[in-house]
Tab-separated table of C-alpha atoms in Angstrom:
chain	number	residue	atom	x	y	z
A	1	GLU	CA	6.841	24.090	-31.514
A	2	GLU	CA	10.628	23.880	-31.637
A	3	LEU	CA	10.749	25.379	-35.125
A	4	ALA	CA	8.395	28.183	-34.089
A	5	VAL	CA	10.568	29.100	-31.098
A	6	ARG	CA	13.781	28.876	-33.142
A	7	SER	CA	12.195	31.099	-35.808
A	8	ALA	CA	11.249	33.726	-33.225
A	9	LEU	CA	14.777	33.658	-31.791
A	10	LEU	CA	16.347	34.016	-35.247
A	11	MET	CA	13.997	36.841	-36.272
A	12	ASN	CA	14.710	38.688	-33.029
A	13	GLN	CA	18.465	38.161	-33.433
A	14	TYR	CA	18.381	39.478	-37.017
A	15	LEU	CA	16.347	42.509	-35.968
A	16	THR	CA	18.611	43.272	-32.997
A	17	HIS	CA	22.018	42.648	-34.554
A	18	THR	CA	21.512	43.435	-38.245
A	19	LEU	CA	18.489	45.609	-39.018
A	20	ASN	CA	18.492	47.952	-36.025
A	21	PRO	CA	22.206	48.818	-36.272
A	22	HIS	CA	21.610	49.577	-39.964
A	23	PHE	CA	18.583	51.735	-39.144
A	24	LYS	CA	20.536	53.544	-36.421
A	25	TYR	CA	23.401	54.207	-38.840
A	26	LYS	CA	20.926	55.660	-41.356
A	27	GLY	CA	19.334	57.869	-38.677
A	28	LEU	CA	16.099	55.865	-38.738
A	29	PRO	CA	14.155	54.718	-35.679
A	30	GLU	CA	14.908	51.241	-34.402
A	31	LEU	CA	12.198	48.579	-34.518
A	32	ARG	CA	10.946	46.266	-31.799
A	33	ALA	CA	9.117	43.026	-32.493
A	34	ASN	CA	7.317	40.775	-30.026
A	35	TYR	CA	6.426	37.131	-30.510
A	36	GLY	CA	3.705	34.954	-28.981
A	37	ILE	CA	3.697	31.185	-29.442
A	38	ALA	CA	0.875	28.903	-28.315
A	39	THR	CA	0.232	25.213	-28.919
A	40	GLY	CA	-3.169	23.800	-29.796
A	41	ASP	CA	-5.569	22.765	-32.522
A	42	VAL	CA	-6.247	25.204	-35.355
A	43	VAL	CA	-8.034	25.250	-38.684
A	44	VAL	CA	-5.930	26.351	-41.664
A	45	GLY	CA	-7.070	27.026	-45.212
A	46	ASN	CA	-9.252	29.146	-47.450
A	47	MET	CA	-12.147	30.493	-45.372
A	48	GLY	CA	-15.204	32.354	-46.549
A	49	SER	CA	-17.560	32.025	-49.483
A	50	GLU	CA	-17.078	31.479	-53.212
A	51	LYS	CA	-16.946	35.235	-53.807
A	52	VAL	CA	-14.930	36.360	-50.810
A	53	PHE	CA	-12.374	34.097	-49.191
A	54	ASP	CA	-8.968	34.303	-47.645
A	55	TYR	CA	-6.288	31.831	-46.664
A	56	THR	CA	-6.102	32.070	-42.877
A	57	VAL	CA	-5.776	30.218	-39.614
A	58	ILE	CA	-8.362	30.226	-36.807
A	59	GLY	CA	-8.655	28.673	-33.371
A	60	ASP	CA	-8.196	29.320	-29.651
A	61	SER	CA	-4.430	28.867	-29.772
A	62	VAL	CA	-4.181	31.449	-32.582
A	63	ASN	CA	-6.038	33.948	-30.406
A	64	PHE	CA	-3.898	33.069	-27.393
A	65	ALA	CA	-0.662	33.493	-29.378
A	66	SER	CA	-1.899	36.908	-30.493
A	67	ARG	CA	-2.653	37.887	-26.888
A	68	LEU	CA	0.829	36.706	-25.811
A	69	GLU	CA	2.406	38.801	-28.546
A	70	GLY	CA	0.522	41.829	-27.223
A	71	ILE	CA	1.220	41.384	-23.514
A	72	ASN	CA	4.966	41.217	-24.147
A	73	LYS	CA	4.771	45.019	-23.883
A	74	GLN	CA	3.378	44.838	-20.340
A	75	TYR	CA	6.193	42.579	-19.154
A	76	GLY	CA	9.031	44.049	-21.224
A	77	THR	CA	9.646	40.660	-22.819
A	78	ARG	CA	10.175	39.692	-26.467
A	79	ILE	CA	9.266	36.025	-26.901
A	80	LEU	CA	6.484	34.509	-24.800
A	81	ILE	CA	5.352	30.889	-25.006
A	82	CYS	CA	2.534	29.120	-23.205
A	83	GLU	CA	2.703	26.103	-20.907
A	84	GLU	CA	1.672	23.647	-23.626
A	85	THR	CA	4.444	24.890	-25.911
A	86	LEU	CA	6.962	24.631	-23.072
A	87	LYS	CA	6.014	20.978	-22.517
A	88	LYS	CA	6.948	20.258	-26.144
A	89	VAL	CA	10.301	22.114	-26.096
A	90	GLU	CA	11.491	21.814	-22.486
A	91	GLY	CA	15.247	21.314	-22.272
A	92	LYS	CA	15.821	22.733	-25.758
A	93	PHE	CA	15.750	26.405	-24.759
A	94	VAL	CA	16.745	28.708	-21.914
A	95	TYR	CA	13.604	30.295	-20.474
A	96	ARG	CA	12.179	31.867	-17.352
A	97	LYS	CA	8.691	31.690	-15.928
A	98	VAL	CA	6.942	35.016	-16.357
A	99	ASP	CA	3.496	34.616	-14.825
A	100	HIS	CA	0.166	32.848	-14.926
A	101	VAL	CA	-2.303	34.823	-17.031
A	102	ILE	CA	-5.962	34.955	-17.852
A	103	VAL	CA	-6.473	36.643	-21.206
A	104	LYS	CA	-9.645	38.054	-22.726
A	105	GLY	CA	-12.181	35.330	-23.416
A	106	LYS	CA	-10.661	32.842	-20.927
A	107	THR	CA	-11.313	32.002	-17.275
A	108	VAL	CA	-8.448	29.630	-16.410
A	109	PRO	CA	-4.909	30.904	-15.732
A	110	VAL	CA	-2.154	29.581	-18.020
A	111	GLY	CA	1.572	29.689	-17.317
A	112	ILE	CA	3.683	31.787	-19.675
A	113	TYR	CA	7.450	31.781	-20.188
A	114	GLU	CA	10.042	34.031	-21.808
A	115	VAL	CA	12.554	32.337	-24.120
A	116	PHE	CA	16.161	33.607	-24.265
A	117	GLY	CA	17.956	31.176	-26.537
A	118	VAL	CA	19.478	27.741	-26.927
A	119	PRO	CA	21.466	26.205	-24.031
A	120	GLY	CA	25.190	26.682	-24.518
A	121	THR	CA	24.735	29.883	-26.521
A	122	ILE	CA	23.616	32.121	-23.662
A	123	LEU	CA	26.189	34.409	-22.058
A	124	PRO	CA	26.949	33.425	-18.437
A	125	GLU	CA	25.655	36.815	-17.215
A	126	ILE	CA	22.295	36.243	-18.935
A	127	GLN	CA	22.099	32.707	-17.519
A	128	LYS	CA	22.782	34.106	-14.038
A	129	GLN	CA	20.006	36.666	-14.527
A	130	VAL	CA	17.564	33.955	-15.647
A	131	ASP	CA	18.485	31.701	-12.705
A	132	THR	CA	18.151	34.499	-10.135
A	133	PHE	CA	14.808	35.611	-11.525
A	134	GLN	CA	13.616	31.996	-11.572
A	135	GLU	CA	14.513	31.657	-7.880
A	136	MET	CA	12.528	34.819	-7.084
A	137	VAL	CA	9.463	33.858	-9.110
A	138	SER	CA	9.474	30.346	-7.588
A	139	ALA	CA	9.366	31.896	-4.116
A	140	PHE	CA	6.618	34.264	-5.244
A	141	PHE	CA	4.369	31.492	-6.559
A	142	ALA	CA	5.071	29.427	-3.431
A	143	GLU	CA	3.571	32.470	-1.623
A	144	ASP	CA	6.851	33.147	0.203
A	145	ILE	CA	6.532	36.855	-0.469
A	146	GLU	CA	9.280	37.860	1.986
A	147	LYS	CA	11.836	35.593	0.303
A	148	ALA	CA	10.714	36.766	-3.154
A	149	ALA	CA	11.069	40.404	-2.035
A	150	GLN	CA	14.548	39.761	-0.615
A	151	ILE	CA	15.787	38.116	-3.830
A	152	LEU	CA	14.107	40.799	-5.933
A	153	ARG	CA	15.828	43.652	-4.058
A	154	GLN	CA	19.248	42.373	-5.109
A	155	TYR	CA	17.960	41.440	-8.558
A	156	ARG	CA	16.772	45.009	-9.165
A	157	LEU	CA	20.204	46.334	-8.142
A	158	ASP	CA	21.941	43.917	-10.517
A	159	TYR	CA	19.449	44.281	-13.405
A	160	PRO	CA	17.723	47.669	-13.024
A	161	SER	CA	16.560	47.845	-16.642
A	162	ASP	CA	14.629	44.549	-16.551
A	163	GLN	CA	11.000	45.606	-16.909
A	164	LEU	CA	9.766	42.217	-15.655
A	165	GLY	CA	11.703	42.806	-12.431
A	166	GLU	CA	9.964	46.155	-12.091
A	167	PHE	CA	6.588	44.470	-12.702
A	168	TYR	CA	7.215	42.062	-9.801
A	169	GLU	CA	8.617	44.835	-7.611
A	170	ASN	CA	5.282	46.685	-7.970
A	171	ARG	CA	3.275	43.486	-7.520
A	172	ILE	CA	5.119	42.530	-4.325
A	173	HIS	CA	4.895	46.094	-2.996
A	174	ASP	CA	1.116	46.067	-3.495
A	175	ILE	CA	0.824	42.740	-1.650
A	176	GLN	CA	3.058	43.816	1.251
A	177	SER	CA	1.313	47.163	1.665
A	178	GLY	CA	-2.143	45.558	1.620
A	179	VAL	CA	-3.240	47.314	-1.582
A	180	GLN	CA	-3.848	43.958	-3.241
A	181	PRO	CA	-4.079	40.403	-1.883
A	182	PHE	CA	-1.797	37.695	-3.242
A	183	ARG	CA	-3.069	36.415	-6.574
A	184	SER	CA	-1.333	33.627	-8.448
A	185	TYR	CA	-2.236	35.101	-11.850
A	186	THR	CA	-2.615	38.341	-13.755
A	187	LYS	CA	-5.755	39.104	-15.722
A	188	TRP	CA	-5.140	40.935	-18.994
A	189	SER	CA	-7.737	42.395	-21.318
A	190	ASP	CA	-7.239	44.086	-24.668
A	191	LYS	CA	-6.527	47.783	-24.387
């Protein structure tokens, strides 16, 4: 798990600080990559028949990792890990809780988290952003919607480009205006 998260961080860093500046210099479009990491049992090897086979990996956690990679777009995040992965790497990375999700093919919500980097390497401003968001999302999941809304108002002023902040702004607005009742999870399906 730790190596998987470190790999995602390094790939994202290389893309952001090396490849994209090169592409921009050449007049090419910049690239964006998203990463989903899930922990669980898988089957790895050559699958198929004698005539047609492929080296692959299958299992629920493979499917879940793929879904996490895809829903990064909805949250505006880059690296999402599941609760089981977090248990294995807690304390080794700076992260924030994103949500509880139910993905296609599942019925039980699972906590998901965005990873930012290794402790001690994060800029103080990023750490402050993570801490403030964490305070807001803790209030939200404790169903203290008023406190979450109050923290989020200032958060949105300080970090207006954070898409995850916008996601929660809309979610809280819908709850406060009665459009949607409080739900402790988001249900995502493939689009």
